[in-house]
Short mmCIF file of C-alpha atoms and ligand atoms in Angstrom, two decimals:
data_model
loop_
_atom_site.label_atom_id
_atom_site.label_comp_id
_atom_site.label_asym_id
_atom_site.label_seq_id
_atom_site.Cartn_x
_atom_site.Cartn_y
_atom_site.Cartn_z
CA MET A 22 76.55 84.05 108.31
CA LYS A 23 73.45 85.48 106.64
CA PHE A 24 73.13 85.03 102.88
CA THR A 25 73.22 88.77 102.19
CA GLU A 26 76.32 89.16 104.34
CA MET A 27 77.98 86.40 102.39
CA ILE A 28 77.28 88.15 99.09
CA THR A 29 78.66 91.40 100.48
CA GLU A 30 81.73 89.62 101.76
CA LEU A 31 82.39 88.03 98.36
CA ASN A 32 82.00 91.38 96.62
CA THR A 33 84.23 93.13 99.15
CA HIS A 34 86.93 90.58 98.43
CA GLY A 35 86.60 91.07 94.67
CA GLN A 36 84.91 87.73 94.05
CA GLU A 37 81.84 88.97 92.15
CA GLN A 38 81.99 85.96 89.83
CA VAL A 39 81.29 83.67 92.80
CA ALA A 40 78.68 86.01 94.30
CA GLU A 41 76.75 85.96 91.01
CA ARG A 42 76.84 82.18 90.77
CA LEU A 43 75.78 81.81 94.39
CA GLN A 44 72.78 84.08 93.83
CA ALA A 45 71.78 82.19 90.69
CA LEU A 46 71.67 78.85 92.54
CA SER A 47 68.95 77.46 94.77
CA GLY A 48 68.30 74.58 97.15
CA SER A 49 71.06 72.10 97.95
CA GLN A 50 73.37 73.51 95.27
CA GLN A 51 73.24 76.94 96.88
CA GLU A 52 73.76 75.40 100.29
CA LYS A 53 76.83 73.51 99.10
CA LEU A 54 78.54 76.55 97.62
CA ALA A 55 77.52 78.73 100.58
CA SER A 56 79.07 76.25 102.95
CA GLN A 57 82.38 76.39 101.07
CA VAL A 58 82.31 80.19 100.96
CA SER A 59 81.60 80.44 104.69
CA LYS A 60 84.80 78.49 105.39
CA ILE A 61 87.13 80.60 103.24
CA ASP A 62 90.11 81.93 105.13
CA TRP A 63 90.65 85.21 103.27
CA SER A 64 94.11 85.66 104.75
CA VAL A 65 95.10 82.52 102.85
CA VAL A 66 93.57 83.24 99.45
CA GLU A 67 94.70 86.87 99.58
CA SER A 68 98.26 85.99 100.54
CA ILE A 69 99.27 86.12 96.86
CA ALA A 70 99.56 89.88 97.34
CA ASN A 71 102.64 89.25 99.53
CA LYS A 72 103.97 86.48 97.34
CA GLU A 73 107.28 88.10 96.53
CA SER A 74 107.94 89.58 99.98
CA GLU A 75 111.32 88.81 101.50
CA THR A 76 111.36 86.89 104.71
CA GLY A 77 114.44 88.59 106.13
CA GLU A 78 118.08 87.67 106.61
CA LYS A 79 118.91 84.02 106.90
CA SER A 80 122.04 82.78 108.59
CA VAL A 81 122.82 79.43 107.00
CA GLU A 82 125.16 76.91 108.62
CA PRO A 83 125.92 73.26 107.93
CA LEU A 84 124.14 70.49 109.85
CA THR A 85 126.14 67.34 110.51
CA ALA A 86 124.62 64.17 109.11
CA VAL A 87 125.14 60.60 110.15
CA GLU A 88 126.75 59.27 107.01
CA GLN A 89 126.94 55.86 105.40
CA LYS A 90 130.39 55.07 106.83
CA ASP A 91 129.17 55.68 110.36
CA ILE A 92 125.93 53.78 109.66
CA GLU A 93 127.84 50.75 108.39
CA THR A 94 130.04 50.73 111.50
CA ASN A 95 127.14 51.18 113.92
CA LYS A 96 124.41 49.36 112.01
CA ASP A 97 123.80 46.75 114.73
CA LYS A 98 123.64 49.31 117.50
CA TYR A 99 121.23 51.57 115.57
CA SER A 100 119.06 48.69 114.36
CA LYS A 101 118.77 47.22 117.85
CA ALA A 102 117.70 50.55 119.37
CA GLY A 103 115.15 51.00 116.58
CA LEU A 104 113.79 47.48 116.79
CA ASP A 105 113.45 47.76 120.58
CA ALA A 106 111.29 50.87 120.10
CA ILE A 107 109.24 49.23 117.33
CA LYS A 108 108.71 46.04 119.34
CA ALA A 109 107.59 48.16 122.30
CA GLY A 110 104.93 49.66 119.99
CA LYS A 111 106.38 53.16 120.21
CA VAL A 112 106.68 53.78 116.47
CA ALA A 113 103.88 54.56 114.01
CA ALA A 114 103.96 55.48 110.35
CA VAL A 115 102.00 58.11 108.43
CA LEU A 116 101.60 57.73 104.69
CA LEU A 117 100.99 61.06 102.98
CA ALA A 118 98.60 60.21 100.18
CA GLY A 119 96.42 63.29 99.95
CA GLY A 120 98.22 64.81 96.96
CA GLN A 121 96.68 65.08 93.53
CA GLY A 122 99.62 63.90 91.44
CA THR A 123 98.90 66.54 88.82
CA ARG A 124 102.29 66.06 87.15
CA LEU A 125 101.44 62.42 86.52
CA GLY A 126 98.02 63.43 85.25
CA LEU A 127 96.20 60.66 87.12
CA ASP A 128 92.52 60.88 87.93
CA LYS A 129 92.79 58.32 90.72
CA PRO A 130 94.95 58.11 93.85
CA LYS A 131 98.66 57.99 93.01
CA GLY A 132 99.17 54.89 95.14
CA THR A 133 96.86 52.90 92.87
CA LEU A 134 99.34 53.29 90.01
CA ASN A 135 100.32 49.93 88.56
CA VAL A 136 104.09 50.03 87.96
CA GLY A 137 104.13 46.38 86.90
CA VAL A 138 105.06 45.10 83.46
CA ASP A 139 105.04 41.29 83.70
CA LYS A 140 102.69 41.30 86.66
CA GLU A 141 100.68 43.80 88.64
CA LEU A 142 102.59 45.81 91.20
CA TYR A 143 100.83 48.80 92.65
CA LEU A 144 102.61 51.65 94.38
CA PHE A 145 100.56 51.09 97.55
CA GLU A 146 101.33 47.37 97.33
CA GLN A 147 105.10 47.86 97.22
CA LEU A 148 104.94 50.33 100.13
CA ILE A 149 103.07 47.72 102.17
CA LYS A 150 105.72 45.15 101.20
CA ASN A 151 108.41 47.56 102.39
CA ILE A 152 106.78 48.07 105.79
CA MET A 153 106.10 44.32 106.06
CA ASP A 154 109.88 43.74 106.09
CA VAL A 155 110.00 45.60 109.39
CA VAL A 156 106.83 43.97 110.73
CA ASN A 157 108.37 40.56 110.06
CA GLN A 158 111.65 41.56 111.64
CA ALA A 159 110.07 43.07 114.74
CA GLY A 160 107.23 40.57 115.10
CA VAL A 161 104.69 43.37 115.71
CA TRP A 162 102.39 45.37 113.45
CA VAL A 163 103.39 48.99 112.98
CA PRO A 164 100.30 51.24 113.23
CA LEU A 165 99.85 52.83 109.82
CA TYR A 166 97.88 56.03 109.35
CA ILE A 167 97.04 57.04 105.79
CA MET A 168 96.25 60.64 104.95
CA THR A 169 93.90 61.09 102.02
CA SER A 170 91.96 64.09 100.75
CA GLU A 171 88.26 64.59 100.11
CA LYS A 172 89.08 63.98 96.45
CA ASN A 173 90.61 60.55 96.84
CA ASN A 174 89.52 59.17 100.22
CA GLU A 175 86.77 56.87 98.96
CA ASP A 176 88.86 55.52 96.09
CA THR A 177 91.84 54.92 98.37
CA ILE A 178 89.86 53.02 100.99
CA ALA A 179 88.04 51.02 98.31
CA PHE A 180 91.39 50.09 96.73
CA PHE A 181 92.83 48.83 100.03
CA GLU A 182 89.63 46.89 100.74
CA GLU A 183 89.58 45.37 97.27
CA HIS A 184 93.18 44.18 97.70
CA ASN A 185 92.68 43.03 101.26
CA TYR A 186 95.22 45.60 102.48
CA PHE A 187 97.89 43.62 100.61
CA GLY A 188 98.14 41.36 103.63
CA TYR A 189 98.53 44.11 106.24
CA ASP A 190 96.41 43.68 109.37
CA LYS A 191 93.68 46.23 108.68
CA SER A 192 93.01 46.83 112.35
CA TYR A 193 96.38 48.63 112.39
CA VAL A 194 95.44 50.88 109.47
CA ARG A 195 93.54 54.15 109.97
CA PHE A 196 92.62 56.61 107.24
CA PHE A 197 92.16 60.32 107.83
CA VAL A 198 91.18 63.11 105.48
CA GLN A 199 93.14 66.33 105.15
CA ASN A 200 91.63 69.80 104.88
CA MET A 201 90.93 71.54 101.59
CA VAL A 202 91.51 75.13 100.42
CA PRO A 203 90.21 77.03 97.37
CA SER A 204 92.48 77.83 94.42
CA VAL A 205 92.71 81.15 92.56
CA ASP A 206 93.76 82.47 89.16
CA TYR A 207 96.77 84.77 88.77
CA ASP A 208 94.59 87.77 89.73
CA GLY A 209 93.40 86.14 92.92
CA LYS A 210 89.92 85.29 91.60
CA LEU A 211 88.49 82.09 93.02
CA TYR A 212 88.12 79.32 90.46
CA MET A 213 84.93 77.23 90.32
CA GLU A 214 85.16 73.53 89.43
CA ALA A 215 81.39 73.02 89.15
CA GLU A 216 78.37 75.28 89.23
CA ASP A 217 77.96 74.59 92.93
CA SER A 218 81.60 74.20 93.95
CA LEU A 219 84.78 76.21 94.21
CA SER A 220 87.93 74.58 92.84
CA MET A 221 89.16 73.03 96.05
CA SER A 222 92.47 71.28 96.58
CA PRO A 223 94.21 69.60 99.50
CA ASN A 224 96.06 72.09 101.70
CA GLY A 225 99.52 70.57 101.32
CA ASN A 226 101.29 67.84 103.24
CA GLY A 227 102.20 70.15 106.15
CA GLY A 228 98.68 69.86 107.51
CA TRP A 229 99.04 66.15 108.28
CA PHE A 230 99.35 66.35 112.05
CA LEU A 231 96.53 68.87 112.52
CA SER A 232 94.36 66.82 110.19
CA MET A 233 95.15 63.73 112.28
CA LEU A 234 94.04 65.58 115.38
CA SER A 235 90.88 66.93 113.70
CA ALA A 236 90.08 63.36 112.67
CA GLY A 237 90.06 62.42 116.36
CA LEU A 238 93.19 60.27 116.22
CA GLU A 239 94.87 61.84 119.25
CA GLN A 240 93.28 59.29 121.57
CA ASP A 241 94.35 56.46 119.33
CA LEU A 242 97.97 57.67 119.42
CA ARG A 243 97.81 58.05 123.19
CA ASP A 244 96.11 54.68 123.73
CA LYS A 245 98.78 52.99 121.64
CA LYS A 246 101.50 54.89 123.55
CA ILE A 247 103.16 56.01 120.34
CA GLU A 248 106.32 58.06 120.85
CA TRP A 249 107.67 58.44 117.32
CA ILE A 250 105.98 59.00 113.96
CA ASN A 251 107.63 58.23 110.63
CA VAL A 252 106.04 60.40 107.94
CA PHE A 253 106.64 59.52 104.32
CA ALA A 254 105.49 60.28 100.79
CA VAL A 255 103.40 57.96 98.66
CA ASP A 256 105.49 58.32 95.52
CA ASN A 257 108.87 56.89 96.55
CA ILE A 258 108.40 53.22 95.75
CA LEU A 259 111.69 52.22 97.40
CA GLN A 260 110.77 54.00 100.62
CA ARG A 261 111.94 52.14 103.73
CA ILE A 262 109.27 52.67 106.37
CA ALA A 263 109.92 52.61 110.12
CA ASP A 264 113.47 51.64 109.18
CA PRO A 265 114.95 50.29 112.43
CA ALA A 266 118.45 51.72 111.91
CA PHE A 267 117.05 55.18 111.11
CA VAL A 268 114.72 55.07 114.10
CA GLY A 269 117.52 53.85 116.36
CA ALA A 270 120.08 56.40 115.16
CA THR A 271 117.58 59.23 115.73
CA ILE A 272 116.62 58.03 119.21
CA LEU A 273 120.26 57.53 120.24
CA SER A 274 121.22 60.97 118.89
CA GLY A 275 118.78 62.59 121.35
CA CYS A 276 117.33 64.69 118.49
CA GLU A 277 113.64 65.55 118.30
CA CYS A 278 113.47 64.49 114.70
CA GLY A 279 115.35 62.65 112.00
CA SER A 280 115.34 63.10 108.26
CA LYS A 281 116.42 60.63 105.63
CA VAL A 282 118.74 62.31 103.13
CA VAL A 283 120.64 61.39 99.99
CA ARG A 284 124.01 62.70 98.91
CA LYS A 285 123.67 65.33 96.18
CA VAL A 286 125.05 64.25 92.82
CA ALA A 287 126.23 67.76 91.90
CA PRO A 288 126.34 71.17 93.60
CA ASP A 289 123.55 72.45 91.35
CA GLU A 290 121.21 69.49 91.76
CA LYS A 291 117.69 70.76 92.29
CA VAL A 292 116.91 69.41 95.74
CA GLY A 293 116.24 71.03 99.09
CA VAL A 294 119.25 70.46 101.36
CA MET A 295 119.45 70.05 105.10
CA CYS A 296 121.23 72.75 107.01
CA ARG A 297 120.76 75.00 110.00
CA VAL A 298 119.00 78.34 109.43
CA ASN A 299 119.02 80.95 112.19
CA GLY A 300 120.02 78.22 114.61
CA HIS A 301 117.25 75.76 113.69
CA PRO A 302 117.42 72.64 111.55
CA SER A 303 115.99 73.53 108.19
CA ILE A 304 115.66 72.63 104.55
CA ILE A 305 116.89 75.25 102.17
CA GLU A 306 115.61 75.10 98.61
CA TYR A 307 118.16 74.97 95.77
CA TYR A 308 116.96 78.33 94.40
CA GLU A 309 117.51 80.01 97.76
CA MET A 310 121.18 79.00 97.83
CA SER A 311 124.00 81.01 96.29
CA ASP A 312 126.34 79.14 93.93
CA GLU A 313 129.12 79.82 96.38
CA LEU A 314 127.30 78.12 99.25
CA ALA A 315 126.08 75.26 97.07
CA SER A 316 129.59 74.41 95.88
CA MET A 317 131.47 74.83 99.19
CA ARG A 318 133.50 71.71 100.01
CA ARG A 319 134.71 70.10 103.22
CA GLU A 320 138.31 68.99 103.78
CA ASP A 321 137.47 65.51 102.53
CA GLY A 322 136.20 66.98 99.26
CA GLU A 323 132.49 66.38 99.92
CA LEU A 324 129.96 69.20 99.65
CA VAL A 325 129.31 71.10 102.89
CA TYR A 326 125.64 71.36 101.96
CA GLY A 327 125.58 67.96 100.35
CA PHE A 328 122.47 66.16 101.60
CA GLY A 329 119.05 66.44 99.96
CA VAL A 330 115.79 65.50 101.68
CA ILE A 331 113.54 62.69 100.37
CA LEU A 332 110.36 63.34 102.39
CA ASN A 333 110.91 60.68 105.02
CA TYR A 334 110.99 62.16 108.50
CA LEU A 335 110.79 60.80 112.02
CA PHE A 336 109.18 63.11 114.59
CA ARG A 337 108.95 62.77 118.35
CA LEU A 338 105.24 62.83 119.15
CA ASP A 339 105.42 64.99 122.29
CA LYS A 340 107.17 67.66 120.22
CA LEU A 341 104.45 67.47 117.56
CA PHE A 342 101.81 68.15 120.21
CA GLU A 343 103.89 71.08 121.43
CA ILE A 344 104.02 72.75 118.00
CA ALA A 345 100.51 71.75 116.89
CA ASP A 346 99.01 75.23 117.32
CA ARG A 347 101.82 77.10 115.57
CA ASN A 348 101.17 78.32 112.03
CA LEU A 349 103.28 76.82 109.29
CA PRO A 350 104.39 79.18 106.52
CA LEU A 351 102.09 79.18 103.52
CA HIS A 352 103.51 78.22 100.13
CA ILE A 353 101.84 79.64 97.05
CA VAL A 354 102.31 77.12 94.29
CA GLU A 355 101.60 77.51 90.57
CA LYS A 356 99.54 74.55 89.38
CA LYS A 357 97.17 73.39 86.68
CA ILE A 358 93.72 74.02 88.13
CA PRO A 359 90.62 72.56 86.48
CA TYR A 360 87.77 75.08 86.35
CA ILE A 361 84.47 75.78 84.64
CA ASN A 362 84.24 78.61 82.11
CA ASP A 363 81.31 80.97 81.62
CA ASN A 364 79.51 78.26 79.62
CA ASN A 365 79.94 75.83 82.51
CA GLU A 366 82.33 73.65 80.51
CA LEU A 367 85.01 71.96 82.58
CA ILE A 368 88.46 73.03 81.39
CA LYS A 369 91.48 70.95 82.30
CA PRO A 370 94.44 73.20 81.49
CA ASP A 371 97.68 71.69 80.22
CA ALA A 372 99.80 74.48 81.69
CA PRO A 373 99.69 76.13 85.12
CA ASN A 374 96.88 78.68 85.33
CA GLY A 375 96.87 79.84 88.93
CA TYR A 376 97.80 79.23 92.51
CA LYS A 377 97.13 76.61 95.15
CA PHE A 378 97.98 77.15 98.79
CA GLU A 379 99.98 74.58 100.69
CA THR A 380 101.84 74.08 103.90
CA LEU A 381 104.75 71.66 103.79
CA VAL A 382 105.93 68.99 106.17
CA LEU A 383 109.51 70.19 105.76
CA ASP A 384 108.61 73.41 107.55
CA MET A 385 107.84 71.36 110.65
CA VAL A 386 111.51 70.45 110.83
CA GLU A 387 112.34 74.09 111.44
CA MET A 388 110.10 74.04 114.50
CA MET A 389 112.26 71.34 116.06
CA ASP A 390 115.29 72.22 118.18
CA ASP A 391 117.41 69.68 116.39
CA CYS A 392 117.24 67.11 113.62
CA LEU A 393 119.43 64.22 112.57
CA PRO A 394 120.05 63.96 108.82
CA TYR A 395 120.52 60.24 108.13
CA GLU A 396 122.17 59.29 104.85
CA VAL A 397 120.64 56.56 102.73
CA VAL A 398 121.93 55.13 99.49
CA ARG A 399 119.99 56.79 96.72
CA GLU A 400 119.70 53.82 94.37
CA HIS A 401 118.34 51.62 97.16
CA GLU A 402 115.93 54.02 98.79
CA PHE A 403 114.95 56.80 96.45
CA ALA A 404 112.76 56.18 93.42
CA PRO A 405 110.05 58.84 93.42
CA ILE A 406 107.37 58.73 90.74
CA LYS A 407 106.45 62.35 90.11
CA ASN A 408 106.52 62.79 86.32
CA LYS A 409 105.26 60.91 83.32
CA THR A 410 108.71 60.52 81.78
CA GLY A 411 112.34 61.45 82.43
CA GLN A 412 113.62 62.25 85.90
CA ASP A 413 111.65 60.92 88.86
CA SER A 414 109.21 59.09 86.64
CA LEU A 415 107.67 55.68 86.22
CA GLU A 416 110.54 54.83 83.82
CA SER A 417 113.29 55.83 86.23
CA ALA A 418 111.53 54.06 89.13
CA ARG A 419 111.29 50.85 87.08
CA GLU A 420 115.03 50.97 86.44
CA LEU A 421 115.67 51.26 90.17
CA LEU A 422 113.24 48.45 90.97
CA LYS A 423 115.39 46.25 88.70
CA VAL A 424 118.58 47.38 90.45
CA ASN A 425 117.00 46.26 93.73
CA GLY A 426 115.88 42.90 92.39
CA ILE A 427 112.17 43.66 92.80
CA GLU A 428 110.03 41.75 90.31
CA PHE A 429 107.31 43.63 88.49
P1 UTP B 515 103.95 66.38 95.91
O1 UTP B 515 104.52 67.66 96.35
O2 UTP B 515 104.77 65.58 94.95
O3 UTP B 515 102.51 66.64 95.31
O4 UTP B 515 103.62 65.51 97.18
P2 UTP B 515 101.48 65.71 94.56
O5 UTP B 515 100.15 66.34 94.80
O6 UTP B 515 101.60 64.27 94.93
O7 UTP B 515 101.90 65.81 93.03
P3 UTP B 515 101.85 67.04 92.02
O8 UTP B 515 102.80 68.08 92.56
O9 UTP B 515 100.43 67.53 91.99
O10 UTP B 515 102.29 66.43 90.73
C1 UTP B 515 104.56 64.91 98.00
C2 UTP B 515 103.83 64.02 98.96
O11 UTP B 515 102.93 64.75 99.78
C3 UTP B 515 101.60 64.25 99.62
C4 UTP B 515 101.59 63.54 98.29
O12 UTP B 515 100.53 62.58 98.26
C5 UTP B 515 102.98 62.94 98.27
O13 UTP B 515 103.04 61.79 99.07
N1 UTP B 515 100.66 65.38 99.67
C6 UTP B 515 100.85 66.46 98.88
C7 UTP B 515 99.58 65.27 100.51
O14 UTP B 515 99.40 64.26 101.22
N2 UTP B 515 98.71 66.33 100.56
C8 UTP B 515 98.87 67.43 99.80
O15 UTP B 515 98.04 68.35 99.90
C9 UTP B 515 99.97 67.50 98.95
#
């Protein structure tokens, strides 16, 4: 695109503040900003205009989970099926570590957080320990793909190198970088984070598979003859990865995907719950659910919509290829966005000041024909570190580490 066309385009889209800055720059600084501008997908940044629009009628139905009682009875059968698949090299894991952890206020990758008190214990380190349990059981390395973003890729790789991959065979670890999108203020104006750069942020965890493909990892997956991918979040320190019983139960169920879930503690708990929407497996957010639906009970007294997701999914790879070119819905999320003011001072707001645009991995579940919710015991498998204090924080995770006898 010619420079003049770019300026016109920015002005047409109401982004005079960026046009002016672009014109005032020269040399490599101008080139850098121009390159970002040329990649803007206006349908994304202008989607805030349709933010409140209704997405139509939803028919919500329950989705049967495999529950703890069943898992205890069939543990050997499920574990054997899972271990067979893992030993045959059919299962890989994807660690989603491209997020910015704004709630924790870290300026380095979340996985480098030291949760230790008496000794060092990094989030990444414990995750590697968790996957090593399966590696030791199966006697094979599980290929591990780690998604980072442009903001934290170098630091993440350096951290793994510095710690010698915490004993994981590094030839089974591949990093890939997710795509970035610009952020806007409440009026849709693009924020700038430096004189020569828009405020860019990772495009959400839903982009993981496309980003893997853009990074050229398709051949690697095919060469390794991977059939199943376990995708999981960086912040749940008790995360079981490539859990044989979960893998086995999903394979034996014949479903195209599986999702680890925990039993809700109360009808109004703020978690997304697994259900079926318009015939497809889906995750319905707590605020989308009526009180009546949220408190409906089964004959045995348990909640009908009683299982919350914990961002640990198993997807069949052939199905991922099949849906790869479909668009995921865009989520417009209020966040704290650092920006430069008119005096070029960097402002780091302490309250949300605009929108970021994200796609979410949970929306991929809806693209599957079926999904197996698999119940795990919350206190053994769910200790997310999202906030500085209180719920889902470093404090609460430390309590749960103690419960599980993990030294730190
Ligand atoms: P969260 O939704 O908790 O976001 O991510 P976050 O960026 O880590 O934290 P906040 O909201 O800014 O405080 C859930 C998981 O998805 C990953 C995160 O790294 C985490 O494992 N994620 C999130 C990505 O990999 N990329 C993204 O763009 C967003």
